[in-house]
Coordinates of C-alpha atoms in Angstrom, one line a residue:
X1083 CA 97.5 77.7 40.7
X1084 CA 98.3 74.0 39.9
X1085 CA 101.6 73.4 40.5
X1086 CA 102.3 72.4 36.7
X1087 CA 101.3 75.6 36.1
X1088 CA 103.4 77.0 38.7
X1089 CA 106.0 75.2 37.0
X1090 CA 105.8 76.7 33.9
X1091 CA 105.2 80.4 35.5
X1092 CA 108.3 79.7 37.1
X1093 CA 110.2 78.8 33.9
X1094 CA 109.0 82.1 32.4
X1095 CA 110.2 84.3 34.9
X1096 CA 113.8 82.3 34.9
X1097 CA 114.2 82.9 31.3
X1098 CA 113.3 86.5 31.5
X1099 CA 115.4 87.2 35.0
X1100 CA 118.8 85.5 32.5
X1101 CA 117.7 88.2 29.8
X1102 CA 120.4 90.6 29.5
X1103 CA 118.4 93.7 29.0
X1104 CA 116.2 93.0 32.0
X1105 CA 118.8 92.4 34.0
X1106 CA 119.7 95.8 33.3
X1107 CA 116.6 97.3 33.5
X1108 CA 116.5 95.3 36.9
X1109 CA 119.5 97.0 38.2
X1110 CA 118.7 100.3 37.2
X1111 CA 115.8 100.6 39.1
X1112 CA 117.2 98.9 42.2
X1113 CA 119.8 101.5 42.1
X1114 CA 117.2 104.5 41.9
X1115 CA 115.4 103.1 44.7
X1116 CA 118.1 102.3 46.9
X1117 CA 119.4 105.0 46.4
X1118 CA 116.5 107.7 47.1
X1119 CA 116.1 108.8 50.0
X1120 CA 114.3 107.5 52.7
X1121 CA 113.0 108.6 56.6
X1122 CA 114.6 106.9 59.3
X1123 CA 112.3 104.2 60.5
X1124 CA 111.5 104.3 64.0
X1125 CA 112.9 101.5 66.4
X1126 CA 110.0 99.0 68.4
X1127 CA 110.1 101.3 71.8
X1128 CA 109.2 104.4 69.1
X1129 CA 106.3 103.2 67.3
X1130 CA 103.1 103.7 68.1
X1131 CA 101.3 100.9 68.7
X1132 CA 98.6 99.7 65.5
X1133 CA 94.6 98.8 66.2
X1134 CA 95.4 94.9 66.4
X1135 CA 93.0 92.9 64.1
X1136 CA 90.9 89.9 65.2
X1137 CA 91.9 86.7 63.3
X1138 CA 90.5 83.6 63.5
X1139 CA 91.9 82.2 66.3
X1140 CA 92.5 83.8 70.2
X1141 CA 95.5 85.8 68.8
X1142 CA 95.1 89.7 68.2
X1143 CA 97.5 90.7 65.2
X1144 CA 99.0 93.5 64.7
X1145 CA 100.2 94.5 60.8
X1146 CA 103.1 97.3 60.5
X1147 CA 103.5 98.5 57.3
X1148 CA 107.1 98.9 55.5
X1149 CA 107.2 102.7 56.4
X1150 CA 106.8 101.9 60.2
X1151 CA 109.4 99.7 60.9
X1152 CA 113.1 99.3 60.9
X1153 CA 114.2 96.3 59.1
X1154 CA 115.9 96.7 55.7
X1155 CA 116.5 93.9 53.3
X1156 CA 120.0 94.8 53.4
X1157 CA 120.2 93.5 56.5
X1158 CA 118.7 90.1 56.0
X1159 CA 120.8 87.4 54.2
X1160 CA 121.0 87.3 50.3
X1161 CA 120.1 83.3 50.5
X1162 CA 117.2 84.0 52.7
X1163 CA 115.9 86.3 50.4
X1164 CA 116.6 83.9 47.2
X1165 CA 114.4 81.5 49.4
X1166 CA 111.6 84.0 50.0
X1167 CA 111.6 85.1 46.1
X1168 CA 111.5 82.2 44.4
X1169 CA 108.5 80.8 47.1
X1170 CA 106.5 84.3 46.2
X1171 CA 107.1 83.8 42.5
X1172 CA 105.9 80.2 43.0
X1173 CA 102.5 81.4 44.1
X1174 CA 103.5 80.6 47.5
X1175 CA 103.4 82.8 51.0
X1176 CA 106.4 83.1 51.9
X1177 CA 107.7 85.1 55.4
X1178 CA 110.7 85.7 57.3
X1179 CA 109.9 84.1 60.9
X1180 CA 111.2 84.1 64.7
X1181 CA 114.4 85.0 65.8
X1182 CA 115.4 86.5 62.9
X1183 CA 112.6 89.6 62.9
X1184 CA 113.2 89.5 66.8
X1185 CA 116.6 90.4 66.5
X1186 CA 116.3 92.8 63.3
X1187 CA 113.7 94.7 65.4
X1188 CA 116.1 95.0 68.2
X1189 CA 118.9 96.5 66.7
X1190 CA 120.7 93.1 66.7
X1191 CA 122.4 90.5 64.0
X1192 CA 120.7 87.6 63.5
X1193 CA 122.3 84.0 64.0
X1194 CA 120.2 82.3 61.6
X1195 CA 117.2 83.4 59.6
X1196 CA 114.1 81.1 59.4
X1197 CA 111.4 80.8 56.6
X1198 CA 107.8 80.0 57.1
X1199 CA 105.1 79.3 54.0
X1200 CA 102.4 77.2 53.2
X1201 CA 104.1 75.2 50.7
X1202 CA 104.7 71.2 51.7
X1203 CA 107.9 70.2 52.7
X1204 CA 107.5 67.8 49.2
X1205 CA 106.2 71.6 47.2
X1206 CA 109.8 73.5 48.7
X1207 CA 111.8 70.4 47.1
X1208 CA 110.2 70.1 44.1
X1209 CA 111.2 74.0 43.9
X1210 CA 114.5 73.6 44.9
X1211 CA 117.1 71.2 43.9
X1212 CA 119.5 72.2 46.9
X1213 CA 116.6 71.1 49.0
X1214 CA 116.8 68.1 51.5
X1215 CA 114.0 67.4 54.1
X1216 CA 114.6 66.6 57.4
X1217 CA 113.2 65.4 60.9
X1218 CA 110.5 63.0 61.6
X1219 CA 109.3 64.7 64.9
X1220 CA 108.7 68.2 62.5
X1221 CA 109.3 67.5 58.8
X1222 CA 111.3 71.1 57.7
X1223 CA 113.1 71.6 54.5
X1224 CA 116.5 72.4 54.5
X1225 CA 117.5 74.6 51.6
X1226 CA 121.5 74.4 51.3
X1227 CA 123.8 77.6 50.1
X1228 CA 127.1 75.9 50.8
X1229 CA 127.8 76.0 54.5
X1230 CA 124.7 78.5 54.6
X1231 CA 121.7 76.6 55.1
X1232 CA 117.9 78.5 55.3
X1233 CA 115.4 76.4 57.2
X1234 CA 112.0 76.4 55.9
X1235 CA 109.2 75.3 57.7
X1236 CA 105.2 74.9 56.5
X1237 CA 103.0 76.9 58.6
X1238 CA 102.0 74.4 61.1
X1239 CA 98.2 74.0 62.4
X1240 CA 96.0 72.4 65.0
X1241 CA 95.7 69.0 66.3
X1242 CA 92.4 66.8 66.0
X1243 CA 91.7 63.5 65.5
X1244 CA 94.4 62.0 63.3
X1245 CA 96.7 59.2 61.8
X1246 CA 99.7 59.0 64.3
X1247 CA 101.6 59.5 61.3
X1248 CA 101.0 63.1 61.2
X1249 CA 100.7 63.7 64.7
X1250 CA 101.4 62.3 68.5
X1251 CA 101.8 62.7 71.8
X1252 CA 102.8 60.9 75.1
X1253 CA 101.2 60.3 78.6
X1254 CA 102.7 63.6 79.4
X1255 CA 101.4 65.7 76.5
X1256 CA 105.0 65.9 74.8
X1257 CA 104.6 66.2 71.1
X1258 CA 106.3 63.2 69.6
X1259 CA 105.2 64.1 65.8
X1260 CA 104.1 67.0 64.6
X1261 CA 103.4 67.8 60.8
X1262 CA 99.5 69.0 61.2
X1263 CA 100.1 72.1 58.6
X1264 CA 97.2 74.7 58.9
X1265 CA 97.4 78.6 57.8
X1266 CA 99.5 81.7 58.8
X1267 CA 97.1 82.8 62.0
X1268 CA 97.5 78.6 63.4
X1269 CA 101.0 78.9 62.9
X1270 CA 101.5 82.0 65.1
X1271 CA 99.3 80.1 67.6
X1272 CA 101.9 77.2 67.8
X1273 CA 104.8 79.5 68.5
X1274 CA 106.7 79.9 71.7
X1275 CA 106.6 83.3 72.6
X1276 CA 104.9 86.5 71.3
X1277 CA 108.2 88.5 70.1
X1278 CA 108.8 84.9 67.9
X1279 CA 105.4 85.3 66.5
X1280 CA 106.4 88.0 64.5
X1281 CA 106.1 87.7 60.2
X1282 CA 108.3 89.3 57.8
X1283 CA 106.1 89.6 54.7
X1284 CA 108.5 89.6 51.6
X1285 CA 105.4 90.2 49.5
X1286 CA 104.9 94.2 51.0
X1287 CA 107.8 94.0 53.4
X1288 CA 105.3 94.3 56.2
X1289 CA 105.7 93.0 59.6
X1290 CA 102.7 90.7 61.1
X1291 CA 102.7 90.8 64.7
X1292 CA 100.4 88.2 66.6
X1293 CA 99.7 88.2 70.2
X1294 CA 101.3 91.3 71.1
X1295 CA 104.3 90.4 70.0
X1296 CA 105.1 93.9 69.3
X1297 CA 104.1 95.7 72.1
X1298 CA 105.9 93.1 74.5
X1299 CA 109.1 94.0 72.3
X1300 CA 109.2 97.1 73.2
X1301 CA 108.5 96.8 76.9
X1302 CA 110.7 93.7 77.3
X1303 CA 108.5 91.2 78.0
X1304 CA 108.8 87.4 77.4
X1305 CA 105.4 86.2 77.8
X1306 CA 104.4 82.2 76.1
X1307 CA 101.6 81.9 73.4
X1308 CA 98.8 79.4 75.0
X1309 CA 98.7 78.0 78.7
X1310 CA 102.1 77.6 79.9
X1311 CA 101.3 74.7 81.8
X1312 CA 100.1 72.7 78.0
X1313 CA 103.0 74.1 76.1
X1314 CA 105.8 73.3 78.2
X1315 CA 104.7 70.0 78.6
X1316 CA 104.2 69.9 75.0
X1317 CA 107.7 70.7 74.4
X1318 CA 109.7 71.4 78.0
X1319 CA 112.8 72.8 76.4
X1320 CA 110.5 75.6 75.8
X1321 CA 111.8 76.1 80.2
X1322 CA 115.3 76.3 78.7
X1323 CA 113.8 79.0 75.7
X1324 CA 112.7 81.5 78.6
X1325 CA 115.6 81.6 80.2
X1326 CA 118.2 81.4 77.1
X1327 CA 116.0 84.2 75.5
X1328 CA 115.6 86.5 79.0
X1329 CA 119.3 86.5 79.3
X1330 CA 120.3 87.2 75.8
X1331 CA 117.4 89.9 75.0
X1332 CA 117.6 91.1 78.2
X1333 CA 114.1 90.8 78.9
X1334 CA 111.9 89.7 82.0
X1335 CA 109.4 86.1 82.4
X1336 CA 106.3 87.2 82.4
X1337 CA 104.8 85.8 86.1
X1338 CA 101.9 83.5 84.7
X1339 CA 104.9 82.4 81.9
X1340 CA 107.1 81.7 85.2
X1341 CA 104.8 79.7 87.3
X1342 CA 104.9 76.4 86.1
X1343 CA 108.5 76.2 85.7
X1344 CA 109.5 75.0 89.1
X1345 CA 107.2 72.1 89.4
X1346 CA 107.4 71.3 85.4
X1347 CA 111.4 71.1 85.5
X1348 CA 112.1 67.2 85.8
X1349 CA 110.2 66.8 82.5
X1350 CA 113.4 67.3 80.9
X1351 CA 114.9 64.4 82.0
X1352 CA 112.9 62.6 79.0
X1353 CA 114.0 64.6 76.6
X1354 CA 116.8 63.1 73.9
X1355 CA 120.1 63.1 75.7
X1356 CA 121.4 64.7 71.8
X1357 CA 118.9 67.4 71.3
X1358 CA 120.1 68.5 74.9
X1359 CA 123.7 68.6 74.0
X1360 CA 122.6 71.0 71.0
X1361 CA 120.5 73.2 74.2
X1362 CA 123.8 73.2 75.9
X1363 CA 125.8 75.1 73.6
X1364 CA 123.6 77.5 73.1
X1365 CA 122.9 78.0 77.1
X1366 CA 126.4 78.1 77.9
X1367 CA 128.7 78.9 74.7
X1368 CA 127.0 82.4 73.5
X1369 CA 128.3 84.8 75.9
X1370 CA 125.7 84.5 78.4
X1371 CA 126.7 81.7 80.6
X1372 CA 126.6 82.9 84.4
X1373 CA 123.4 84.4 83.9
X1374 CA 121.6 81.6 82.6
X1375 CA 123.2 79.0 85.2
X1376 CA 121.8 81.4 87.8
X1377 CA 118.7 81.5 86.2
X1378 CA 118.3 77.7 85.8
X1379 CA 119.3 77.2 89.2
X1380 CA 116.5 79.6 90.3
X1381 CA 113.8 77.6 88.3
X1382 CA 115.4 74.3 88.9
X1383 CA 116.8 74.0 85.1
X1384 CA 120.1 72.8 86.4
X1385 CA 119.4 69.4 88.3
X1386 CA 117.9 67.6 85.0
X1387 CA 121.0 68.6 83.0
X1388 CA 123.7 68.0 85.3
X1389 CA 122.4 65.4 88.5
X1390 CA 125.8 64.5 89.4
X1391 CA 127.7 68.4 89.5
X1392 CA 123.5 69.4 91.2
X1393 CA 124.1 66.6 93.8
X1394 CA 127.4 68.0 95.1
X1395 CA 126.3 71.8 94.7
X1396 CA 123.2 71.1 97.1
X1397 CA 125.3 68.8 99.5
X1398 CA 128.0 72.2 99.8
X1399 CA 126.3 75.4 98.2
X1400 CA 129.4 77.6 98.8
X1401 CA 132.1 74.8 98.6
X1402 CA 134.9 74.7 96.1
X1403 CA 132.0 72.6 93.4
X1404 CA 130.2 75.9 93.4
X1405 CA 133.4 78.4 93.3
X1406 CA 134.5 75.9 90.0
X1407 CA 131.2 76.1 88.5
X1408 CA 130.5 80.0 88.2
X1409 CA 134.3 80.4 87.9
X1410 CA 133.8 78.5 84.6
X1411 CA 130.9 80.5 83.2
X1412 CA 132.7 83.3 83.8
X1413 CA 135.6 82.5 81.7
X1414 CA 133.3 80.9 79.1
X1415 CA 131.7 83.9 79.0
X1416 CA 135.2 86.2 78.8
X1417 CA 136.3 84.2 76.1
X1418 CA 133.3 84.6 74.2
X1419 CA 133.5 88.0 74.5
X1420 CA 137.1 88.3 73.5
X1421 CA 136.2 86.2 70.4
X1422 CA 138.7 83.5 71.9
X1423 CA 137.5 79.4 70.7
X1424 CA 135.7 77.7 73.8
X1425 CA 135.4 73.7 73.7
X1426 CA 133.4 71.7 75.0
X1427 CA 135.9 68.8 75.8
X1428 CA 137.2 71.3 78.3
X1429 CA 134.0 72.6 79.8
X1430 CA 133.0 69.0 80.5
X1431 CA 136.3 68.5 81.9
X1432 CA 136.1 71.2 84.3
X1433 CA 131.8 70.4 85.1
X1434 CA 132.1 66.9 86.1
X1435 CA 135.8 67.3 88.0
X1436 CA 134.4 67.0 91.8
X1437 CA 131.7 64.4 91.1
X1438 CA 134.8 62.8 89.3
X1439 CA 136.9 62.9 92.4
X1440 CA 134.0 61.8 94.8
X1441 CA 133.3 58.7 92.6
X1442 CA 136.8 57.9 93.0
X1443 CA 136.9 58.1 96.7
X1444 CA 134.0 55.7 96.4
X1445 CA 135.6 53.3 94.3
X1446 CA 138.8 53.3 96.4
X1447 CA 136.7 52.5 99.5
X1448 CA 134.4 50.1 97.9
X1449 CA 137.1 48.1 95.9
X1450 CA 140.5 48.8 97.9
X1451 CA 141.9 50.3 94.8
X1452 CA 144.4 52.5 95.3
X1453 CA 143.4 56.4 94.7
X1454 CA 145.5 57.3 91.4
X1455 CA 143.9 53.7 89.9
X1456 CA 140.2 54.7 91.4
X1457 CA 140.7 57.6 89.4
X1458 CA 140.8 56.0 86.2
X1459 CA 137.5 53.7 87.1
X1460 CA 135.5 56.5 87.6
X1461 CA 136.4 58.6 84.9
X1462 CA 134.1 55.8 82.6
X1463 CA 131.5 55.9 85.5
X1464 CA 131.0 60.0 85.6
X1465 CA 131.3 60.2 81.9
X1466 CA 128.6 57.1 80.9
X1467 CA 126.4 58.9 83.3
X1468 CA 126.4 62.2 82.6
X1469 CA 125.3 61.1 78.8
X1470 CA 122.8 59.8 79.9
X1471 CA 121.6 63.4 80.1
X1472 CA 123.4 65.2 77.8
X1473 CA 125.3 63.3 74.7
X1474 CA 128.4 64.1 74.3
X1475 CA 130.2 63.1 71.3
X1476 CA 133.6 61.2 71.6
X1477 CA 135.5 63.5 70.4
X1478 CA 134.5 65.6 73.4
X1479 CA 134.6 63.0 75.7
X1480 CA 137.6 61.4 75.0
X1481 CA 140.4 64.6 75.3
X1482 CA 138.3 65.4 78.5
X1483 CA 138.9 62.5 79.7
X1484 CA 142.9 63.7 78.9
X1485 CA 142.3 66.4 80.6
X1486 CA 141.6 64.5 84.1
X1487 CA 143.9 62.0 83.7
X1488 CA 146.8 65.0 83.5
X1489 CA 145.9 66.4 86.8
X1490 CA 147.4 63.8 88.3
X1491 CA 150.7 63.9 86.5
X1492 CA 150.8 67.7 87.4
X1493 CA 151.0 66.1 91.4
X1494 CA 153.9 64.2 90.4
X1495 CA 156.0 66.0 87.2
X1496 CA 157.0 69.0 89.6
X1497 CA 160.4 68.2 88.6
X1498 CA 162.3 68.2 85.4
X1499 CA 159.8 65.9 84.0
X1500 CA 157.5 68.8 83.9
X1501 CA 159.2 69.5 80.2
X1502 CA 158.0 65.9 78.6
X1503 CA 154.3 66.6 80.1
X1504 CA 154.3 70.1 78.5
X1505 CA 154.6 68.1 75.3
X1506 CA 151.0 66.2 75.7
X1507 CA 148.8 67.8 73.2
X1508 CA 145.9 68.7 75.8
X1509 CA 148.7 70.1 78.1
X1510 CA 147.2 73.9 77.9
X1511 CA 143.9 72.5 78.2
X1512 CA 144.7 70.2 81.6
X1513 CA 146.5 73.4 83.1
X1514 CA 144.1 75.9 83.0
X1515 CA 141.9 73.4 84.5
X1516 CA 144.8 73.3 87.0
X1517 CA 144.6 76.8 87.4
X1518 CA 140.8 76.8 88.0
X1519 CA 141.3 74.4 90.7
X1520 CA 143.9 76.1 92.6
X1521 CA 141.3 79.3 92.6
X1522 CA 138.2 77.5 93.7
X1523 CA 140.0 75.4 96.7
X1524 CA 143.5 76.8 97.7
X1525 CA 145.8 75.1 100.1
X1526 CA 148.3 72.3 98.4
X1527 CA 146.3 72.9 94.8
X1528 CA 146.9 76.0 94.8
X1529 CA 150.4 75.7 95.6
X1530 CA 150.8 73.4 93.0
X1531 CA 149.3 75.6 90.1
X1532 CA 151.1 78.7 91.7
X1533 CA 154.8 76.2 90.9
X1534 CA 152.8 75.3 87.2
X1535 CA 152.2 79.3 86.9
X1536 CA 155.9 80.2 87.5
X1537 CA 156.8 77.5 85.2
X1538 CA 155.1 78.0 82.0
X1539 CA 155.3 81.7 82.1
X1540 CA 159.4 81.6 82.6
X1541 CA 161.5 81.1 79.1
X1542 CA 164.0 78.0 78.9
X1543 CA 166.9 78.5 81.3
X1544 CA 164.5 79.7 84.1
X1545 CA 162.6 76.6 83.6
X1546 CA 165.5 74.3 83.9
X1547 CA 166.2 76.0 87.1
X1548 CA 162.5 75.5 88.1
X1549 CA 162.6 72.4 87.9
X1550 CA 165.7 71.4 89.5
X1551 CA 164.9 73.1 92.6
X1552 CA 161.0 71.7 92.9
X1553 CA 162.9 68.0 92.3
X1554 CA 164.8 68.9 95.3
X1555 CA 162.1 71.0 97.2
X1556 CA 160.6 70.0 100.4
X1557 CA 157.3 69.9 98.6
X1558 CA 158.4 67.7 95.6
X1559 CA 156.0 65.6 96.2
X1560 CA 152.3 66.2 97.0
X1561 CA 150.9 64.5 100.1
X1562 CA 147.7 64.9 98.5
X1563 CA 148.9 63.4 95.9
X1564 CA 146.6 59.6 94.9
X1565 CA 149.1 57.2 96.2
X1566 CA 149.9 54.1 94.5
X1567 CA 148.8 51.2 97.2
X1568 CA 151.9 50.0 98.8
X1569 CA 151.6 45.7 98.7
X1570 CA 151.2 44.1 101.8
X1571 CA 154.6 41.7 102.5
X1572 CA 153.2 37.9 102.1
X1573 CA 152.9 35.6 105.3
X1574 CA 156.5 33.8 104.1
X1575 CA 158.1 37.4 103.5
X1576 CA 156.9 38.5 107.1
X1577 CA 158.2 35.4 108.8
X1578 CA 161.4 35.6 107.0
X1579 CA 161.6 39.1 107.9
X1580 CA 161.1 38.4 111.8
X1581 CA 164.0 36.4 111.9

C-alpha cells in the first residue's frame, strides 16, 4: 500500500473511530470481552516449550499464541498501545520489543516500553505529528505523550557494502552508524540477548521468541545473540548489559557469553564520556548497586569507569577506599528501596573522596601548599579527570564539589560555629558523607562525626551546650585537621628577633 493510500485509509478509519455510534458499539464490545472470562495464562517456567521454526537467518523462533502466555494489554501503557495501533492501521508491522516483554513475562513492571516496525523513521513522522527523530549513531523516532515518550525503532538489518552514511565502523569493530533497516528475523539477529529478542505482536497478541529466548527465560539464562567476541566490540556497553541485566533479573552469564569480558573490558574507555554517565545511573541508582560493583569488579567493568577510585582500591583492597565504596552502594541501594531520592552530586562526592585527598597530599608535596589550600587544587584536578570517563553535568559537579569543601569546616566548626555551617544548603549532604567517613576509617574521623552525630540529633538548648563544651574541649581542634602553612619569619624579622 502506497503511502498516499495509506493516508487516506487512515483518514477513514479516524472519521469513523470520532463517530459517536461506533464509539459505542466500540465500547460495548470491549466491555463484553473484557469482561468474559478467561483461563489463567501460564507464567514462562509453566509453558511448554513450542516446535521453534527455521527462519531465514541462524535464529530458531519460537511463536506463542495469545492463549499461552501471560501478558495482558492492561498491563502495557495506553500510549504504547496508541503507537502500535495507529502503525497496524497504517499497514505497518508494528511489535512491542525488549525489555518491555522481558519484564511482562516475568511478573515484573516495565520501565519503559519500546516499539519495533518496519516503517522509516521519516514513514513514523509523517504518521505522527508528536514525532521527533533522533540520533545519528541509530536514527529512532521519538513519539511524545507529554513527559511519556514511546521509542520507536525500524527493524534494523545486516551490514554489506555501503555509503558510510548509513553504516560504519572503527578499527575496533565499534558501530559508529547504524541505520541498515532489514526485516523482523534481521532485527532479532542484531539484538543483545535472547530474552530481549522477544516480539509482542499487536496484530494477534502473539509473542515471537527468537533464539531461545523463551526457553532461556525460564531457566534464567542470559546468553548474547552472535559471537560475543564481534558483538561486544561492536558495542562494548553490551559488558555493562550482562551484568546490569544478571543483577536485576536475577539471572546467570552464560560461560561462552562470559569469556570475552575480561580481556574485552578496556574497550570502554572509548566510549562517549555522556552515554556512560546515562550507564551509570542505571548500574548504580536502580536498587541493585552492590551487586553490580561486585560483578564489575569480577569482570574488570570497574577500572574503565572509575581509574582514579580502581587505582587506590588495587593499591589497598581492604582499606578504608574499599569500606567507603561498598558502604555507598549499600546505602544507595537502601534508599532505593525505601523509595528515598539518591543524587548523584552526592555519590560522586563520596566515589572520588580518597583519590581527592591523595591528590592533595600530592599537590602539598609537589608545590609546598599548605594542606587545607592543596585541597582546593585538586578538587578541579579529580573532578576534570574523572569526566574524562564519565560526564558529569555541572550541576552535579559543582554541589559535590560543596560537599568536599565542607569536610573541612566540620575539622574546624566544632564549636559554636557549628550553627552558621548547619545553615549551608548542602550541609545534610556534606554530613552524611561525614558520617560515611567516620565508619570506613575510625580513629579522629570518627570522633569527629560521633561529636556531628550528637549534635544534629540534640534540639536547641542541648546544642548550645554542645557546642560550648567542644570550643572548650581538649579536642577542639583536630590534629588531623589541613593546617594553614605557618610563614617563615623574613631574614630582617629573624635578626631583629635574635637581638
Amino acid at each position: 500500500m502506497s503511502y498516499h493510500s495509506r493516508q487516506i485509509f487512515n483518514q477513514i478509519t479516524d472519521h469513523i473511530s470520532r463517530c459517536p455510534i461506533f464509539r459505542r458499539i466500540s465500547q460495548f464490545c470491549k466491555q463484553l470481552f473484557e469482561d468474559a472470562p478467561k483461563t489463567t495464562a501460564p507464567t514462562p517456567a509453566q509453558m511448554e516449550p513450542a516446535t521453534p521454526e527455521t527462519t531465514s537467518g541462524r535464529l530458531s523462533l519460537e511463536r506463542v499464541p495469545r492463549d499461552a502466555h501471560g501478558i495482558s494489554r492492561k498491563d502495557i501503557s495506553e500510549n504504547a498501545l496508541k503507537v502500535l495501533y495507529r502503525l497496524n492501521k497504517s499497514g505497518f508491522q508494528a511489535y512491542l520489543v525488549g525489555g518491555g516483554v522481558r519484564d511482562l513475562l516475568l511478573g515484573l513492571e516495565p520501565k519503559d516500553f519500546d516499539v519495533v516496525t518496519n516503517a522509516t523513521p521519516e514513514e513514523i513522522k509523517k504518521l505522527f505529528r508528536n514525532c521527533r527523530v533522533v540520533g545519528r549513531r541509530f536514527r529512532l523516532a521519538h513519539i511524545v505523550f507529554g513527559r511519556d515518550v514511546i521509542e520507536v525503532a525500524t527493524f534494523r538489518g545486516h551490514h554489506g557494502e555501503s555509503n558510510e552514511k548509513i553504516s560504519k565502523a572503527n578499527a575496533e569493530g565499534r558501530l559508529l552508524r547504524d541505520n541498515v533497516y532489514g526485516d523482523i528475523d534481521e532485527d532479532a539477529e542484531r539484538r543483545d540477548f535472547t530474552v530481549n529478542a522477544l516480539y509482542y505482536d499487536i496484530s494477534d497478541y502473539s509473542i515471537r521468541g527468537y533464539g531461545g529466548g523463551m526457553q532461556d527465560l525460564k531457566t534464567g539464562t542470559l546468553r548474547l545473540i552472535g559471537d560475543p567476541e564481534t558483538r561486544y566490540r561492536e558495542d562494548p556497553v553490551r559488558m555493562l548489559r550482562a551484568v546490569r541485566f544478571a543483577t536485576k533479573l536475577s539471572m546467570s552469564i552464560e560461560a561462552v557469553t562470559a569469556k570475552p569480558i575480561k580481556q574485552l573490558a578496556p574497550l570502554l574507555k572509548d566510549i562517549p564520556a555522556a552515554r556512560m554517565y546515562e550507564e551509570v545511573l542505571k548500574l548504580f541508582f536502580a536498587g541493585k548497586a552492590l551487586a553490580n560493583f561486585e560483578m564489575m569488579q569480577e569482570y574488570k567493568l570497574f577500572a574503565p569507569l572509575f581509574p582514579q577510585v580502581d587505582a587506590i582500591l588495587k593499591e589497598n583492597p581492604k582499606g578504608p577506599a574499599m569500606k567507603m565504596v561498598q558502604t555507598i552502594m549499600k546505602s544507595t541501594d537502601t534508599r532505593v528501596s525505601e523509595d528515598k531520592p539518591v543524587t548523584p552530586a552526592f555519590f560522586y562526592a563520596a566515589m572520588l573522596w580518597y583519590p581527592l585527598r591523595q591528590r592533595a597530599e600530592e599537590i602539598a608535596v609537589e608545590s609546598g601548599l599548605s594542606l587545607y589550600d592543596a585541597f582546593f587544587a585538586a578538587m578541579g584536578d579529580v573532578m576534570e579527570q574523572q569526566c574524562q570517563t564519565i560526564s558529569i553535568p555541572r550541576r552535579f559537579s559543582t554541589p559535590a564539589k560543596d560537599i568536599w569543601q565542607l569536610q573541612l569546616r566540620f575539622e574546624r566548626s566544632q564549636s559554636t560555629r557549628a550553627f552558621k555551617l548547619m545553615e549551608h544548603p548542602k550541609f545534610r549532604a556534606a554530613y552524611d558523607l561525614l558520617l560515611l567517613r567516620g565508619e570506613a576509617e575510625g580513629g579522629n574521623v570518627a570522633k569527629s562525626a560521633a561529636w556531628w552525630q550528637q549534635f544534629v540529633e540534640a534540639d536547641e538548648t542541648e546544642r548550645l551546650t554542645i557546642a560550648r563544651s567542644g570550643s572548650k574541649g581538649p579536642n577542639s581542634r583536630n590534629r588531623n585537621a589541613p593546617q594553614r602553612r605557618r610563614r617563615r619569619p623574613s631574614a630582617a624579622n629573624a635578626a631583629k628577633a635574635a637581638e
